[in-house]
GROMACS .gro file of N, CA, C and O in nm:
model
  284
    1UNK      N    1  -1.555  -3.321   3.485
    1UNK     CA    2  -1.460  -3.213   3.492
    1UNK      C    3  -1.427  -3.186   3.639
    1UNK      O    4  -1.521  -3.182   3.719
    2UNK      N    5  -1.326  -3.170   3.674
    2UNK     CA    6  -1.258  -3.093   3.785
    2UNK      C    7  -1.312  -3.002   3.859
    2UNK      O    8  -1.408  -2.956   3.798
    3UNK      N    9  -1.291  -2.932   4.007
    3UNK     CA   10  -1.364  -2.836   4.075
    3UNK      C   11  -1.289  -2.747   4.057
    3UNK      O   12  -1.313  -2.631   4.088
    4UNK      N   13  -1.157  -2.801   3.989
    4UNK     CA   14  -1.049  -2.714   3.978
    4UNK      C   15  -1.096  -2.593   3.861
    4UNK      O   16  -1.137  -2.667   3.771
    5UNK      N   17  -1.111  -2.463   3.813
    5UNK     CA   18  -1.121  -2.451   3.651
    5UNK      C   19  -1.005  -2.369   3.613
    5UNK      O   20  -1.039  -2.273   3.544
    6UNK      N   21  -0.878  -2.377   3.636
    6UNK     CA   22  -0.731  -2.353   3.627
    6UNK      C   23  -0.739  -2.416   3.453
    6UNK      O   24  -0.772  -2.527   3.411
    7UNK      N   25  -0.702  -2.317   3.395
    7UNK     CA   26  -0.739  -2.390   3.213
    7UNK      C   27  -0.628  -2.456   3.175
    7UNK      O   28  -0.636  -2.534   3.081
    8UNK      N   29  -0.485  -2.433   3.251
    8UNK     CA   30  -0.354  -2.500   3.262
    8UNK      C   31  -0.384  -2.610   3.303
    8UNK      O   32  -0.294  -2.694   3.299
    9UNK      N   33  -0.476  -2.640   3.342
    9UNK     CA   34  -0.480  -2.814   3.405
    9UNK      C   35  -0.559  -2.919   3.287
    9UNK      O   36  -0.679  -2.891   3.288
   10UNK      N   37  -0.543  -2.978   3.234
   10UNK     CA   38  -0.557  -3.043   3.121
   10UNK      C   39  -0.645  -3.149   3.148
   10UNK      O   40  -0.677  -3.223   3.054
   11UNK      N   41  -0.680  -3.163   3.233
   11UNK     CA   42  -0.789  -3.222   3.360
   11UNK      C   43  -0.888  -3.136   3.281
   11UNK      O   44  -0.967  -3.194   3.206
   12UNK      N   45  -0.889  -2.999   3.291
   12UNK     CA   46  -1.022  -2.902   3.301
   12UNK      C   47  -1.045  -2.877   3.166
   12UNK      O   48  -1.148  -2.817   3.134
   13UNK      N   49  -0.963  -2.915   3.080
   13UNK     CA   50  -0.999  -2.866   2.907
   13UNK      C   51  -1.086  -2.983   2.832
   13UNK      O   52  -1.091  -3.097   2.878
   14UNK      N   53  -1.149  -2.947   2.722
   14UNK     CA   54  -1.245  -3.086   2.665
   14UNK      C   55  -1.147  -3.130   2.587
   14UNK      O   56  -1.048  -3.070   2.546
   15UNK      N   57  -1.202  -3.296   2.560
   15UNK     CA   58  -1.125  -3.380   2.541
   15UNK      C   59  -1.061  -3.375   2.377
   15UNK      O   60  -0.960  -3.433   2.337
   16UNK      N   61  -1.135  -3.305   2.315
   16UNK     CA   62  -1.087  -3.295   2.153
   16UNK      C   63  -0.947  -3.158   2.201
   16UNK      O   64  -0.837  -3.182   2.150
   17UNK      N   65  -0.951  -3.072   2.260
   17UNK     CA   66  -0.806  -2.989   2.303
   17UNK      C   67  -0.723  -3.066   2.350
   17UNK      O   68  -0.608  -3.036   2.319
   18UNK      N   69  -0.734  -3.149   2.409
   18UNK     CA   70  -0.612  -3.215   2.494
   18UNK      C   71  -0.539  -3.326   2.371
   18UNK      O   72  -0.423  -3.367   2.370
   19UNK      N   73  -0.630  -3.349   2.290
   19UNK     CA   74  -0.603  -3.485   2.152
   19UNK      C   75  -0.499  -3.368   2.093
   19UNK      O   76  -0.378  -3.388   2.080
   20UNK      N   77  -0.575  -3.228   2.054
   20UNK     CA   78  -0.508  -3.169   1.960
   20UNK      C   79  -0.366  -3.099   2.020
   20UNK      O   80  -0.287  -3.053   1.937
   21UNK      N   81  -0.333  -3.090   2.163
   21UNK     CA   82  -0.239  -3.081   2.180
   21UNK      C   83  -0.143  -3.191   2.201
   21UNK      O   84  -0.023  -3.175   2.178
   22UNK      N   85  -0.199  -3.315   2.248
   22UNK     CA   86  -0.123  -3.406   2.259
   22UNK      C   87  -0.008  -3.466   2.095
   22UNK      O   88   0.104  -3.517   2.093
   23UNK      N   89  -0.098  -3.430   1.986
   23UNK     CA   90  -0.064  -3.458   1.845
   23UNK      C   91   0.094  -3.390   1.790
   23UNK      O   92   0.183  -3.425   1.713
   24UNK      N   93   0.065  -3.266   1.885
   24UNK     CA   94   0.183  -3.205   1.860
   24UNK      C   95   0.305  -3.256   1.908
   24UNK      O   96   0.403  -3.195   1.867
   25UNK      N   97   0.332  -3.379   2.003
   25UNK     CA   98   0.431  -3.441   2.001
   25UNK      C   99   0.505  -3.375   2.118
   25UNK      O  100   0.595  -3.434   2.178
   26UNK      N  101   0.463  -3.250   2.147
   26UNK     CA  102   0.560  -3.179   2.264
   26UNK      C  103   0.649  -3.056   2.141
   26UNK      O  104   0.748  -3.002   2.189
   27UNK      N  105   0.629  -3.036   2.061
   27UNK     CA  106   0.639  -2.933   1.985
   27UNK      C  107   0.587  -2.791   2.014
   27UNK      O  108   0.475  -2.772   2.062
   28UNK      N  109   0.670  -2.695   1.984
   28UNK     CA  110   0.596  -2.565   2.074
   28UNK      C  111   0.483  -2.545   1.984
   28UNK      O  112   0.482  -2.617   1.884
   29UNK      N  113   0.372  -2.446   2.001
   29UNK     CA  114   0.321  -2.358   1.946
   29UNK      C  115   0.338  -2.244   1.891
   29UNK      O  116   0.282  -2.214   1.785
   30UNK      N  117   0.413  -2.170   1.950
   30UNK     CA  118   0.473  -2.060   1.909
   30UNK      C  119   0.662  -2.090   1.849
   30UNK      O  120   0.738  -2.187   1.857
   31UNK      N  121   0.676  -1.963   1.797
   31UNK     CA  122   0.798  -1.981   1.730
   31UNK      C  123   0.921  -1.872   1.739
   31UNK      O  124   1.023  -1.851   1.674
   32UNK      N  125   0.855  -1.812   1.858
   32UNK     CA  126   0.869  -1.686   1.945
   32UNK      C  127   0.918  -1.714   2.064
   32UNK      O  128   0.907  -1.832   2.100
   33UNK      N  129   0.995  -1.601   2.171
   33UNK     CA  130   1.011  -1.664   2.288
   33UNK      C  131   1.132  -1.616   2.290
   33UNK      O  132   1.176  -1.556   2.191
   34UNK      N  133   1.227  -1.640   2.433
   34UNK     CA  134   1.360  -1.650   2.461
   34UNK      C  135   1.414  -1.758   2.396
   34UNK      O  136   1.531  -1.739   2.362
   35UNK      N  137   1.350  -1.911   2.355
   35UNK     CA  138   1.425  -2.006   2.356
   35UNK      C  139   1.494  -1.971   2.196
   35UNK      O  140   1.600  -2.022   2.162
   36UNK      N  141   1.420  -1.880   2.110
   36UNK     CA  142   1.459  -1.907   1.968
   36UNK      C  143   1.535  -1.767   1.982
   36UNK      O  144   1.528  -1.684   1.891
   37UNK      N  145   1.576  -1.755   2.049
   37UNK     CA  146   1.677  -1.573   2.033
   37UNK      C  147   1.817  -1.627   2.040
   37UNK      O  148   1.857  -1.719   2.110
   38UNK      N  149   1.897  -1.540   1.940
   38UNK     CA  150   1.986  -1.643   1.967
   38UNK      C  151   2.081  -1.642   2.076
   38UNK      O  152   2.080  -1.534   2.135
   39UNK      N  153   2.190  -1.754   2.138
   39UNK     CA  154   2.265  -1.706   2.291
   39UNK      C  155   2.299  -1.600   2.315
   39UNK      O  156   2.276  -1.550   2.425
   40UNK      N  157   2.375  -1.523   2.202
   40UNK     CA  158   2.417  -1.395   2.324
   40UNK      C  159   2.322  -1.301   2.318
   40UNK      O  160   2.357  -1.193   2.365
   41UNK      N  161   2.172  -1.308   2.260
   41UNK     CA  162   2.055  -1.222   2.320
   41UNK      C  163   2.036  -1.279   2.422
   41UNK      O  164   2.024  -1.195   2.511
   42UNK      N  165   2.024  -1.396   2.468
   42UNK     CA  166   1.954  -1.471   2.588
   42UNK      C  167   2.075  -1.462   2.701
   42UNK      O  168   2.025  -1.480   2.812
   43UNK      N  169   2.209  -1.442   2.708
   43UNK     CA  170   2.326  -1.432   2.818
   43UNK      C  171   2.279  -1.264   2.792
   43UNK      O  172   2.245  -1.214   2.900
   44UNK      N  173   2.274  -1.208   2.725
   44UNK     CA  174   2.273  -1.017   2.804
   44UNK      C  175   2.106  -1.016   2.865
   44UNK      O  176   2.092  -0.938   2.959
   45UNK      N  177   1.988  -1.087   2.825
   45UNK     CA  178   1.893  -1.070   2.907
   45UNK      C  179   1.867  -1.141   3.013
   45UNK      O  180   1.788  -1.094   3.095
   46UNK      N  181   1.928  -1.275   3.039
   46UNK     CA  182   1.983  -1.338   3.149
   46UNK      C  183   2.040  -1.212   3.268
   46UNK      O  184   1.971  -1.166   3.359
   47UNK      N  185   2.171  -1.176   3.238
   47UNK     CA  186   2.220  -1.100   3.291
   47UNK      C  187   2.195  -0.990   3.333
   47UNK      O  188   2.287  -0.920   3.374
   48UNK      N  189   2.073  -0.946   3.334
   48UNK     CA  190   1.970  -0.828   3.380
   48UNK      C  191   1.907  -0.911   3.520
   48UNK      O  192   1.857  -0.843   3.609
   49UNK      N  193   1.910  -0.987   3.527
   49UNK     CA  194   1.860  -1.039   3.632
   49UNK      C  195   1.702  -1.044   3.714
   49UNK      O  196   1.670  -1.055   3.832
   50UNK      N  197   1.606  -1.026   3.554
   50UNK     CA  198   1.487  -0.954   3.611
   50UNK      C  199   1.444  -0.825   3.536
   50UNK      O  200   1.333  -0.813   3.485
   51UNK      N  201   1.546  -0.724   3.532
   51UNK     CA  202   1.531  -0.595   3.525
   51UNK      C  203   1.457  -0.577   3.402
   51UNK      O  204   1.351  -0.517   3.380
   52UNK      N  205   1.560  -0.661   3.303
   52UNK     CA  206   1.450  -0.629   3.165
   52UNK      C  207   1.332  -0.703   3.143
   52UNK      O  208   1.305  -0.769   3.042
   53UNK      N  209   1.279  -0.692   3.221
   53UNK     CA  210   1.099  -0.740   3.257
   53UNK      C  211   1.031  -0.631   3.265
   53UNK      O  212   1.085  -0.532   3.313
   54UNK      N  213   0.885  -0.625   3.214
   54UNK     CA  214   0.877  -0.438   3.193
   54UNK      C  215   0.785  -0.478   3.349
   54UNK      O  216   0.696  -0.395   3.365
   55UNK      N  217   0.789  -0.560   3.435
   55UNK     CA  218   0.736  -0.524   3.612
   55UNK      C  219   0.665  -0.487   3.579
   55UNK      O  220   0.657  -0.387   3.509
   56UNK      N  221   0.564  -0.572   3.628
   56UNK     CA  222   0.416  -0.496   3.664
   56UNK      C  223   0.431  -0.465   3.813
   56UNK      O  224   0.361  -0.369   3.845
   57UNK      N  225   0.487  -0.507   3.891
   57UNK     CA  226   0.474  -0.430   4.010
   57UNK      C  227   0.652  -0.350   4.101
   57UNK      O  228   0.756  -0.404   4.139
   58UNK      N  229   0.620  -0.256   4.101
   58UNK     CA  230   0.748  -0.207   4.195
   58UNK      C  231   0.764  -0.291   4.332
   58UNK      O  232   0.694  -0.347   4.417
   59UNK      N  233   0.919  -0.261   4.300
   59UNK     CA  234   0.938  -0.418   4.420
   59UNK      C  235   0.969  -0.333   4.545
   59UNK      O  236   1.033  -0.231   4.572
   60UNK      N  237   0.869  -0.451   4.629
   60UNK     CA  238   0.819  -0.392   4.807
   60UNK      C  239   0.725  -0.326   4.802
   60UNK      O  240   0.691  -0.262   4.902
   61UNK      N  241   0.624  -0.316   4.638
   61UNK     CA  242   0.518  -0.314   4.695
   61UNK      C  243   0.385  -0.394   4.744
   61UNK      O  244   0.375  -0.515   4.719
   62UNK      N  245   0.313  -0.344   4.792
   62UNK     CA  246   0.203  -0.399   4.861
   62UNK      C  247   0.135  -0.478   4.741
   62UNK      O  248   0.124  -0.599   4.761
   63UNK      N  249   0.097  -0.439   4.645
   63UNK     CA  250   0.027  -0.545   4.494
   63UNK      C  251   0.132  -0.638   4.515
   63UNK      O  252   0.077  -0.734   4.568
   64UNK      N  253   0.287  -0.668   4.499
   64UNK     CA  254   0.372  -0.724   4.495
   64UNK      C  255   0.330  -0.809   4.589
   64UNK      O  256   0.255  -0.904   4.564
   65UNK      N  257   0.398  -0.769   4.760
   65UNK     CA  258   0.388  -0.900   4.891
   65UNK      C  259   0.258  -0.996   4.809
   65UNK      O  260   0.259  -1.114   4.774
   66UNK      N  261   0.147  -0.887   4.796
   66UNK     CA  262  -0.003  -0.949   4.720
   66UNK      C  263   0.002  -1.112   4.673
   66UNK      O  264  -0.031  -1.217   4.728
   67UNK      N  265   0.054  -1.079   4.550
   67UNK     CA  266   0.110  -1.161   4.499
   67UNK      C  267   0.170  -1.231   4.518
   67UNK      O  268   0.127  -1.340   4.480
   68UNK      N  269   0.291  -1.236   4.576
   68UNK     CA  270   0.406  -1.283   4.603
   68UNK      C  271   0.303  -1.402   4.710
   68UNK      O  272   0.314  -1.514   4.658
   69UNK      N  273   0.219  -1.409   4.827
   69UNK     CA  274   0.181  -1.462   4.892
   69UNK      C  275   0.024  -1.567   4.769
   69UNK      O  276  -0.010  -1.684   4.786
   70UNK      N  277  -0.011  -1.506   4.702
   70UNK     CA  278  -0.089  -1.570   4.609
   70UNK      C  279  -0.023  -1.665   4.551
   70UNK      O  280  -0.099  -1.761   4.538
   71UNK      N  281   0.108  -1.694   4.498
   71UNK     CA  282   0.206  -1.737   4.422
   71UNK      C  283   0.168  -1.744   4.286
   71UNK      O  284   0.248  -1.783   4.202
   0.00000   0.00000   0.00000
């Protein structure tokens, strides 16, 4: 295993998870999401630009730069 333990890295997961995701073909998991809303939900929340994100941090603040420098 990796020194990395980032659980997104597929490197760091055991090998029967990576089979059982690989099986899925690239098929989502979920069935939820922006991608299944239909376009003109996804062009008016597009068009918020951000805003309709419930923000966890107020922007310019200090948690924010935080972050923002963590990436």
């Amino acid at each position: 295993m990796a020194d990395n333990e980032n659980p997104g890295n597929f490197a760091n997961r055991p090998k029967e998870e990576v089979q059982a995701a690989a099986q899925k073909g690239g098929q989502a998991s979920t069935t939820g999401g922006f991608a299944s809303m239909d376009s003109d939900k996804q062009k008016e929340i597009a068009s918020e630009g951000g805003k309709a994100s419930s923000g966890s941090f107020e922007p310019g603040s200090e948690k924010a730069k935080e972050a923002g420098r963590k990436g």
